[in-house]
Coordinates of C-alpha atoms and ligand atoms in Angstrom, one line a residue:
M51 CA 67.3 -14.5 -10.1
L52 CA 66.5 -11.4 -12.4
R53 CA 67.2 -8.1 -10.7
I54 CA 65.0 -5.3 -11.0
A55 CA 65.8 -1.6 -10.6
V56 CA 63.1 0.4 -9.0
Q57 CA 62.7 4.1 -7.6
S58 CA 62.3 3.8 -3.8
K59 CA 60.2 7.1 -3.8
G60 CA 58.6 9.5 -5.6
R61 CA 56.3 9.6 -8.5
L62 CA 56.9 6.4 -9.9
Y63 CA 57.1 4.4 -6.8
E64 CA 53.1 3.4 -6.5
E65 CA 52.3 2.7 -9.8
T66 CA 55.8 0.3 -9.9
M67 CA 54.5 -1.4 -6.4
E68 CA 51.0 -2.0 -8.0
L69 CA 52.4 -3.4 -11.7
L70 CA 54.8 -5.9 -9.6
K71 CA 51.4 -7.0 -7.6
A72 CA 49.0 -7.1 -10.1
A73 CA 51.7 -9.5 -11.9
G74 CA 51.3 -11.8 -9.0
I75 CA 55.4 -11.0 -7.4
K76 CA 54.8 -10.5 -3.8
L77 CA 58.1 -9.0 -1.9
V78 CA 59.7 -10.0 1.4
A79 CA 58.6 -8.1 4.2
V80 CA 61.7 -6.0 4.9
K81 CA 62.0 -2.5 5.7
R82 CA 64.7 -0.1 4.8
T83 CA 66.5 -2.2 3.0
L84 CA 68.0 -1.7 -0.7
L85 CA 67.2 -5.4 -2.3
V86 CA 64.2 -6.9 -1.4
P87 CA 63.7 -10.4 -2.7
S88 CA 60.0 -11.6 -3.8
R89 CA 58.8 -14.4 -1.8
N90 CA 57.1 -16.5 -4.8
F91 CA 58.7 -15.2 -8.4
P92 CA 62.8 -15.3 -9.0
V93 CA 63.2 -11.9 -8.9
E94 CA 64.7 -9.3 -6.3
L95 CA 64.4 -5.3 -6.6
L96 CA 67.0 -2.8 -6.0
F97 CA 65.1 0.4 -4.8
L98 CA 67.6 3.2 -6.0
R99 CA 66.4 7.3 -6.9
D100 CA 65.6 7.4 -10.5
D101 CA 67.9 9.2 -11.8
D102 CA 70.3 6.0 -11.1
I103 CA 68.1 3.7 -12.2
P104 CA 69.9 4.4 -16.2
D105 CA 73.1 3.8 -14.8
S106 CA 72.9 1.2 -12.6
V107 CA 70.9 -1.1 -15.3
A108 CA 73.5 0.2 -18.0
S109 CA 76.4 -1.5 -15.6
G110 CA 74.8 -4.7 -14.9
T111 CA 73.9 -3.8 -11.5
A112 CA 70.7 -4.6 -12.1
D113 CA 69.2 -6.8 -15.0
I114 CA 66.1 -4.5 -15.8
G115 CA 65.0 -1.7 -14.6
I116 CA 61.6 0.6 -14.4
V117 CA 62.2 4.4 -14.9
G118 CA 60.5 7.4 -16.7
L119 CA 61.5 8.0 -20.3
N120 CA 62.1 10.9 -19.4
E121 CA 65.7 9.9 -17.4
V122 CA 66.1 7.4 -19.6
L123 CA 66.7 10.4 -22.7
E124 CA 68.5 12.5 -19.9
K125 CA 71.5 10.5 -18.8
K126 CA 72.2 8.9 -22.3
K127 CA 73.3 5.8 -21.0
D128 CA 73.3 2.0 -22.9
V129 CA 69.9 1.0 -22.7
K130 CA 67.4 -0.3 -24.5
Q131 CA 63.5 0.3 -23.9
I132 CA 61.9 -3.4 -23.6
R133 CA 58.6 -1.7 -23.4
P134 CA 56.4 1.5 -22.5
L135 CA 54.0 1.0 -19.2
G136 CA 51.8 2.9 -19.5
F137 CA 51.7 4.4 -16.1
S138 CA 53.3 8.2 -14.6
K139 CA 52.6 10.0 -17.3
C140 CA 54.1 13.0 -17.6
R141 CA 56.0 15.9 -20.1
L142 CA 59.1 18.0 -19.9
S143 CA 58.1 21.0 -20.9
L144 CA 59.4 24.8 -20.7
A145 CA 57.6 27.1 -19.1
I146 CA 57.6 30.7 -18.2
P147 CA 56.2 33.5 -16.0
K148 CA 52.7 33.7 -17.0
E149 CA 52.3 37.7 -17.9
A150 CA 55.3 37.2 -19.8
D151 CA 54.6 37.8 -23.7
Y152 CA 55.3 34.9 -25.6
K153 CA 55.1 34.3 -29.1
G154 CA 57.3 31.4 -30.0
V155 CA 60.0 29.7 -29.1
E156 CA 62.2 32.4 -30.4
W157 CA 61.5 33.8 -26.7
F158 CA 64.1 32.1 -25.3
N159 CA 67.1 33.3 -27.1
G160 CA 69.1 34.7 -24.8
K161 CA 67.5 33.9 -21.9
K162 CA 68.3 31.9 -18.7
I163 CA 66.7 28.6 -18.1
A164 CA 66.7 26.7 -15.0
T165 CA 66.4 22.5 -15.3
S166 CA 67.2 19.6 -13.9
Y167 CA 67.4 18.0 -17.8
P168 CA 70.1 19.7 -19.4
E169 CA 70.8 17.0 -22.3
I170 CA 67.0 16.6 -23.4
L171 CA 66.4 20.7 -23.0
S172 CA 70.0 21.4 -25.0
D173 CA 69.1 19.1 -28.2
F174 CA 66.0 20.7 -28.1
L175 CA 67.5 24.1 -28.1
A176 CA 70.1 23.3 -30.7
K177 CA 67.2 21.7 -32.5
N178 CA 64.9 24.8 -32.7
N179 CA 68.3 27.6 -33.4
I180 CA 67.4 28.9 -29.6
K181 CA 70.7 30.0 -27.9
A182 CA 70.1 30.3 -24.3
D183 CA 71.9 30.2 -20.9
I184 CA 71.0 26.6 -19.3
H185 CA 71.2 26.5 -15.4
V186 CA 70.9 22.9 -14.4
I187 CA 70.0 23.0 -10.7
S188 CA 68.5 19.6 -9.0
G189 CA 65.4 20.2 -7.2
S190 CA 62.9 23.4 -6.6
V191 CA 63.7 24.0 -10.7
E192 CA 60.1 26.1 -10.6
I193 CA 61.0 28.6 -8.1
A194 CA 63.9 30.0 -10.2
P195 CA 62.0 32.5 -12.0
G196 CA 60.2 33.8 -8.7
I197 CA 63.6 34.5 -7.3
G198 CA 65.6 35.9 -10.3
L199 CA 67.5 32.9 -10.5
A200 CA 66.5 32.1 -14.3
D201 CA 63.8 33.7 -16.9
G202 CA 61.9 30.2 -17.5
I203 CA 62.0 26.6 -16.6
F204 CA 62.4 23.5 -18.5
D205 CA 60.7 20.6 -15.8
I206 CA 58.4 17.7 -15.2
V207 CA 55.0 18.9 -15.6
S208 CA 51.8 16.0 -14.9
S209 CA 49.0 18.5 -13.5
G210 CA 50.0 21.8 -13.9
S211 CA 49.6 22.7 -10.1
T212 CA 53.1 23.3 -9.4
L213 CA 53.5 25.2 -12.5
I214 CA 49.8 27.1 -11.1
S215 CA 51.2 27.8 -7.5
N216 CA 54.6 29.5 -8.8
N217 CA 52.9 31.8 -11.6
L218 CA 54.1 29.8 -14.6
R219 CA 52.9 29.1 -17.8
E220 CA 53.9 25.9 -20.1
V221 CA 54.6 27.4 -23.6
E222 CA 56.4 24.1 -25.1
V223 CA 55.9 20.4 -24.6
V224 CA 59.2 19.3 -25.7
L225 CA 58.7 15.2 -24.5
P226 CA 55.7 12.6 -23.6
S227 CA 56.9 10.7 -20.7
E228 CA 56.0 7.7 -19.1
A229 CA 57.4 4.9 -16.9
V230 CA 59.5 2.4 -19.5
L231 CA 61.3 -1.1 -18.7
I232 CA 64.6 -0.3 -19.6
G233 CA 67.5 -3.4 -19.9
G234 CA 71.2 -3.4 -20.7
T235 CA 72.4 -3.7 -24.6
N236 CA 73.9 -7.3 -23.8
D237 CA 72.2 -10.5 -23.8
L238 CA 70.9 -11.9 -20.7
D239 CA 71.9 -15.4 -19.6
D240 CA 68.7 -18.1 -20.3
E241 CA 67.8 -18.1 -16.8
K242 CA 67.3 -14.7 -16.4
Q243 CA 65.9 -14.5 -20.2
A244 CA 63.1 -16.9 -18.9
I245 CA 62.3 -15.2 -16.0
L246 CA 62.0 -11.6 -18.1
N247 CA 59.8 -13.5 -20.5
E248 CA 57.5 -14.2 -18.1
L249 CA 57.5 -11.2 -16.1
L250 CA 56.4 -9.6 -19.9
F251 CA 53.8 -12.0 -20.2
R252 CA 52.3 -11.2 -17.4
I253 CA 52.7 -7.5 -17.7
E254 CA 50.8 -7.8 -21.0
A255 CA 48.0 -9.9 -19.6
V256 CA 47.7 -7.6 -16.6
K257 CA 47.9 -4.4 -19.5
E258 CA 45.3 -6.0 -21.6
A259 CA 42.7 -6.3 -18.6
E260 CA 43.0 -2.7 -17.5
N261 CA 40.2 -0.6 -18.2
K262 CA 38.2 -3.7 -18.6
K263 CA 35.5 -5.2 -17.2
Y264 CA 33.7 -8.6 -17.4
V265 CA 30.1 -8.4 -17.8
L266 CA 27.2 -10.7 -17.4
M267 CA 23.2 -10.2 -17.8
N268 CA 20.1 -12.2 -17.9
V269 CA 18.5 -12.0 -21.6
P270 CA 15.1 -13.0 -22.8
R271 CA 15.4 -15.4 -25.6
E272 CA 13.7 -13.5 -28.2
K273 CA 15.9 -10.2 -27.4
L274 CA 19.2 -12.1 -27.6
Q275 CA 19.6 -11.6 -30.9
A276 CA 19.2 -7.5 -30.1
V277 CA 21.2 -7.9 -27.0
L278 CA 24.4 -10.0 -29.3
A279 CA 24.1 -6.3 -31.7
I280 CA 24.9 -4.3 -29.3
L281 CA 28.1 -5.8 -27.8
P282 CA 31.3 -5.1 -29.9
G283 CA 32.6 -8.3 -30.2
I284 CA 36.2 -8.8 -30.2
K285 CA 35.1 -12.1 -29.9
S286 CA 31.9 -13.5 -29.5
P287 CA 30.4 -13.5 -26.3
T288 CA 29.3 -16.5 -24.1
V289 CA 25.6 -17.3 -24.4
L290 CA 24.5 -20.1 -21.1
P291 CA 21.1 -21.5 -20.8
L292 CA 19.2 -20.7 -17.8
A293 CA 16.5 -22.9 -16.0
D294 CA 13.8 -20.8 -17.8
E295 CA 14.3 -21.5 -21.3
N296 CA 12.8 -18.6 -22.3
W297 CA 15.9 -16.6 -20.9
C298 CA 19.5 -16.8 -21.4
S299 CA 23.0 -15.4 -19.6
V300 CA 25.5 -13.4 -21.7
H301 CA 28.9 -12.6 -20.8
T302 CA 31.3 -10.5 -22.2
V303 CA 34.2 -8.3 -21.9
L304 CA 33.5 -4.1 -22.5
E305 CA 35.8 -1.7 -22.4
E306 CA 35.2 1.1 -19.3
K307 CA 34.6 3.8 -21.5
K308 CA 31.7 2.3 -23.5
L309 CA 30.5 0.3 -20.4
W310 CA 27.6 3.3 -19.2
T311 CA 26.7 3.7 -23.4
C312 CA 26.1 -0.4 -23.5
I313 CA 24.8 -1.0 -20.2
N314 CA 21.5 1.6 -21.4
A315 CA 21.7 0.5 -24.8
L316 CA 21.3 -3.5 -23.2
K317 CA 18.8 -2.3 -20.6
A318 CA 16.6 -0.9 -23.5
V319 CA 16.5 -3.8 -25.1
G320 CA 15.4 -6.2 -22.0
A321 CA 18.7 -7.2 -20.1
T322 CA 18.3 -7.3 -16.7
G323 CA 20.2 -8.3 -13.6
I324 CA 23.6 -7.3 -15.5
L325 CA 26.6 -7.3 -13.4
V326 CA 29.9 -6.0 -13.9
L327 CA 33.1 -7.6 -12.5
N328 CA 36.5 -6.4 -12.3
I329 CA 39.2 -8.2 -13.8
E330 CA 42.7 -8.5 -12.7
E331 CA 44.6 -10.3 -15.9
M332 CA 43.7 -11.2 -19.3
V333 CA 45.4 -13.4 -21.9
L334 CA 44.4 -13.2 -25.2
Ligands
PRP321 C1 57.9 17.1 -10.5 C2 58.6 18.6 -11.1 C3 57.5 19.7 -10.4 C4 56.4 18.3 -10.1 C5 55.6 19.1 -10.9 O1 58.9 16.7 -9.4 O2 59.9 18.8 -10.6 O3 57.6 19.7 -9.1 O4 56.9 17.2 -10.1 O5 54.2 17.6 -11.2 P1 52.9 18.7 -11.2 O6 52.7 18.7 -12.8 O7 51.6 17.3 -11.1 O8 52.7 19.8 -10.6 P2 58.7 15.2 -8.7 O9 57.8 15.0 -8.0 O10 58.9 14.4 -10.0 O11 60.0 15.3 -7.8 P3 62.0 15.2 -8.3 O12 62.0 16.7 -8.9 O13 62.3 14.5 -7.4 O14 61.6 15.0 -10.1
ZN322 ZN1 64.5 12.5 -9.6

């Protein structure tokens, strides 16, 4: 059994659950429990506050964890990053009242900065030779300047709407962050390592399929070369005969961002009956 520490609620929770579900991991339905086993895969989930996840992995309470890089770097625990997961993207930024006159990071000299990330902030300030007063608060950091508690803040920015509604403006992006899979620095036993390998294999397949579509279409034989020329071939597409020998069926995988340009080009050269399907997993 491999124990995975995950966030119990908050910015990472939903996408973490989605990733595990896409990897075929189903949970036993239990409410309000800290530790929930899977009913079809040898893992159990330990639900924690994101702040506690690095320590739970470093101490061995959990074998691996899914948490924001921001928490990993702030907590400075003995953990290793196994792989980035590509979701819950955000950044740790410095922000100041929007009307303040800002010309550069020197602005923060002698200023008071409210944050829940004192370690990352003090490293950044030291690197930039800025002497500022760090005021640690654990939540609602964004209201500190408005109530006169600080001159600026250092906090997570995602959509930016929290800053806007507090009349703040982002002036320095210090750390881009996203969810990462972390593990301890000691080797796992063979059984756990095998479970982790299978999990990583599945995550790879889910990630590979993300933003990709399976596309099928009917093509007149005489237009086949023109159609194949349009398809950006990772590998050569599948071409199947149809009952009417003047036609064939072409199957391929397209990146979502190229989908509509491709479809229009395919229609223009005579492809018809174009079907676009979702791909759940893709093993290369
Ligand atoms: C963070 C941060 C802001 C908000 C920014 O809090 O403290 O309040 O997100 O997001 P936005 O740019 O999309 O408005 P979070 O929700 O992560 O809660 P936390 O304070 O418990 O970490
Ligand atoms: Zn938190």
